Structure formats: C-alpha cells, structure tokens
Coordinates of C-alpha atoms in Angstrom, one line a residue:
M1427 CA -12.1 29.6 47.7
S1428 CA -14.2 31.5 45.0
N1429 CA -16.7 30.1 42.6
D1430 CA -16.0 32.5 39.8
I1431 CA -14.7 30.7 36.7
N1432 CA -12.4 33.4 35.6
S1433 CA -10.5 33.6 38.9
E1434 CA -8.8 30.3 38.0
G1435 CA -7.8 31.4 34.4
G1436 CA -10.3 29.3 32.5
G1437 CA -13.7 29.7 31.1
V1438 CA -13.9 31.5 27.8
M1439 CA -12.0 31.0 24.7
V1440 CA -12.2 33.3 21.7
T1441 CA -11.3 32.4 18.3
K1442 CA -12.3 32.9 14.5
L1443 CA -15.0 30.8 13.0
N1444 CA -12.7 29.7 10.2
D1445 CA -10.0 28.5 12.5
L1446 CA -12.5 26.5 14.5
L1447 CA -14.0 25.0 11.2
N1448 CA -10.6 24.2 9.8
W1449 CA -9.4 22.8 13.0
S1450 CA -12.5 20.4 13.0
R1451 CA -12.0 19.4 9.4
L1452 CA -8.2 18.7 9.7
S1453 CA -8.7 16.8 12.9
S1454 CA -11.1 14.4 11.3
L1455 CA -10.0 13.4 7.9
W1456 CA -11.9 10.5 6.4
P1457 CA -10.0 9.0 3.5
M1458 CA -11.4 6.6 0.9
G1459 CA -8.6 4.5 -0.3
F1460 CA -8.6 3.6 -4.0
G1461 CA -5.9 0.9 -4.0
I1462 CA -5.2 -0.2 -7.6
A1463 CA -1.7 -1.8 -7.4
C1464 CA 1.2 -2.5 -5.1
C1465 CA 1.0 1.1 -3.5
A1466 CA -2.1 0.0 -1.9
I1467 CA -0.3 -2.5 0.2
E1468 CA 1.7 0.3 1.7
M1469 CA -1.5 2.3 2.1
M1470 CA -3.1 -0.6 4.0
G1471 CA 0.1 -0.9 6.1
S1472 CA -0.1 2.8 7.1
Y1473 CA -3.6 2.0 8.6
A1474 CA -2.2 -0.7 10.7
S1475 CA -1.3 -0.3 14.4
T1476 CA 2.3 0.3 13.9
Y1477 CA 1.8 3.6 12.4
D1478 CA -1.6 4.6 14.3
M1479 CA -3.1 7.1 11.8
D1480 CA -6.0 7.3 14.2
R1481 CA -3.8 9.8 16.4
L1482 CA -3.9 12.2 13.3
G1483 CA -7.8 12.0 13.1
V1484 CA -7.6 9.7 10.0
F1485 CA -10.5 7.2 9.8
P1486 CA -10.9 5.3 6.6
R1487 CA -14.2 5.1 4.9
P1488 CA -15.5 2.6 2.3
S1489 CA -17.9 5.1 0.7
A1490 CA -17.4 8.1 -1.4
R1491 CA -20.3 9.9 0.0
Q1492 CA -18.7 9.7 3.6
S1493 CA -15.2 10.7 2.6
D1494 CA -13.4 13.9 2.2
V1495 CA -10.1 12.5 1.0
I1496 CA -9.5 10.0 -1.8
I1497 CA -6.1 8.4 -1.9
I1498 CA -5.3 7.0 -5.3
A1499 CA -2.5 4.4 -4.9
G1500 CA -1.3 2.7 -7.9
T1501 CA -1.5 2.5 -11.7
V1502 CA -4.4 4.4 -13.2
T1503 CA -5.6 3.0 -16.5
F1504 CA -8.0 4.8 -18.9
K1505 CA -10.7 2.1 -18.0
M1506 CA -10.1 2.8 -14.4
A1507 CA -10.0 6.7 -14.8
E1508 CA -13.8 6.9 -15.3
R1509 CA -14.6 5.2 -12.1
I1510 CA -12.0 7.4 -10.4
K1511 CA -13.8 10.6 -11.7
R1512 CA -17.3 9.2 -10.9
L1513 CA -16.2 8.5 -7.3
Y1514 CA -14.6 11.9 -6.9
E1515 CA -17.8 13.5 -8.2
Q1516 CA -19.9 11.8 -5.5
M1517 CA -17.7 13.2 -2.7
P1518 CA -19.0 16.0 -0.7
E1519 CA -17.4 19.5 -0.8
P1520 CA -14.7 20.3 0.4
K1521 CA -12.8 17.3 -1.0
Y1522 CA -9.2 16.4 -1.4
V1523 CA -7.0 14.2 -3.5
I1524 CA -3.7 12.5 -2.4
S1525 CA -1.9 10.7 -5.3
M1526 CA 0.3 8.0 -4.0
G1527 CA 3.1 6.4 -5.8
S1528 CA 5.0 7.0 -9.1
C1529 CA 2.3 5.2 -11.2
S1530 CA -0.5 7.6 -10.1
N1531 CA 1.7 10.6 -10.1
C1532 CA 3.1 10.2 -13.7
G1533 CA 2.3 6.9 -15.0
G1534 CA 5.2 5.0 -13.5
P1535 CA 7.3 2.6 -15.6
Y1536 CA 4.1 1.4 -17.4
W1537 CA 3.1 4.4 -19.5
Q1538 CA 6.2 4.2 -21.9
H1539 CA 5.3 0.6 -23.0
G1540 CA 1.5 0.5 -22.7
Y1541 CA -1.3 2.5 -24.4
H1542 CA -3.6 1.9 -21.5
V1543 CA -2.1 3.8 -18.7
V1544 CA -2.9 7.5 -17.8
K1545 CA 0.2 9.7 -17.4
G1546 CA -0.8 10.9 -14.0
V1547 CA -4.2 10.9 -12.1
D1548 CA -4.1 14.7 -12.2
R1549 CA -5.2 14.4 -15.8
V1550 CA -8.5 13.0 -14.5
I1551 CA -9.1 14.7 -11.1
P1552 CA -7.3 17.6 -9.5
V1553 CA -4.6 16.5 -7.0
D1554 CA -3.9 18.3 -3.8
V1555 CA -0.7 16.2 -2.4
Y1556 CA 1.6 14.0 -4.2
V1557 CA 3.4 11.0 -2.4
Q1558 CA 6.6 10.2 -4.1
G1559 CA 8.2 6.7 -4.3
C1560 CA 7.6 3.2 -5.9
P1561 CA 6.0 2.2 -3.7
P1562 CA 6.2 4.8 -1.2
R1563 CA 6.5 3.8 2.5
P1564 CA 3.8 4.3 5.0
E1565 CA 5.8 7.2 6.5
A1566 CA 5.5 8.9 3.3
L1567 CA 1.7 8.7 3.3
I1568 CA 1.6 10.1 6.9
G1569 CA 3.7 13.0 5.8
A1570 CA 1.2 13.6 2.9
I1571 CA -1.7 13.7 5.5
I1572 CA 0.2 16.1 7.5
E1573 CA 0.8 18.3 4.5
L1574 CA -3.0 18.1 3.7
Q1575 CA -3.7 19.0 7.2
K1576 CA -1.5 22.2 7.0
K1577 CA -3.3 23.1 3.5
I1578 CA -6.6 22.7 5.2
E1579 CA -5.5 24.9 8.1
G1580 CA -4.8 27.8 5.9
E1581 CA -8.1 27.8 4.0
Q1582 CA -10.7 30.4 4.3
L1583 CA -14.3 28.9 4.3
I1584 CA -16.2 32.0 5.4
S1585 CA -15.3 35.4 3.8
G1586 CA -15.2 38.3 6.2

C-alpha cells in the first residue's frame, strides 16, 4: 500500500477564486427579517424545523451589520420606508433584498385606499428577488432563497 496521496485519486482540487467565493457566500446567507405584517408569520414559519432552512445555509440575524440579505415581509408605509432604507445602508456589501408578499411588492390591496402605503419596496431600495402571494407560503420563500443563491453563483467578484 502506497502513502502517495494521488494514488487514491484525492488530494488536490483546482477551482477559480470567484467560484470558491460565490460558493461560500451562497452557502451562508444571513438574512435579517423585517416583518411588518401578516407575511412575517409565514417568514417565521419558514424558519421552523418543518422547513429547515438551515440545510440551505440560512441563519437569521437580528442586526443589519451582520446580515447580507434583508427580507421585507409586509406592508411598507412611508413612515417605515425611512427605517428600511437606513437598515439597508447599514448592511455590508454585497447585500441582497427579498421582497415577500403582494404588499411589499406593489402595495397590495392597501395602496388604492390609503395615502400612507408605498407602491412597492423597490421604490425605496433595490430588490433582487420577489416572492408573490398574499401571504406567500414558506415554500415560496425557500424558492426565493434558492433563486438568490443562483444569482450569487453567477456573480463576478474578482475581474480577471
């Protein structure tokens, strides 16, 4: 029996630095949940053991300075929009936004009858992935996380 590492087929792995960095980022998303309305209940449900988002590398964080994803779940009012923008600006780069539910996507049923509702969080901060529904199921949020991971996988951090 030989002690040579390469004789057993293992040992050295060659990859691009971008691929390695993207893999590590998509495998450890730390979202900050910003639950404003009924969509927040579904977001909390997706963190429960039934759906097990830990297997996707998703670990919720309470602080904007420790998060790389913000999930806006619920009705965004003009008063709340200032706070959302401030939290978004506190997040380190690269940062991503998931808009969850009809209210955060386009104002939902409230923008027609209320002067206080923003017609979509994308008017305040840039959104990467939209989750449709009122309220969307936890499976839809998991699908959005997977779509965000696909987006991260294709990014170029280092030019060359």
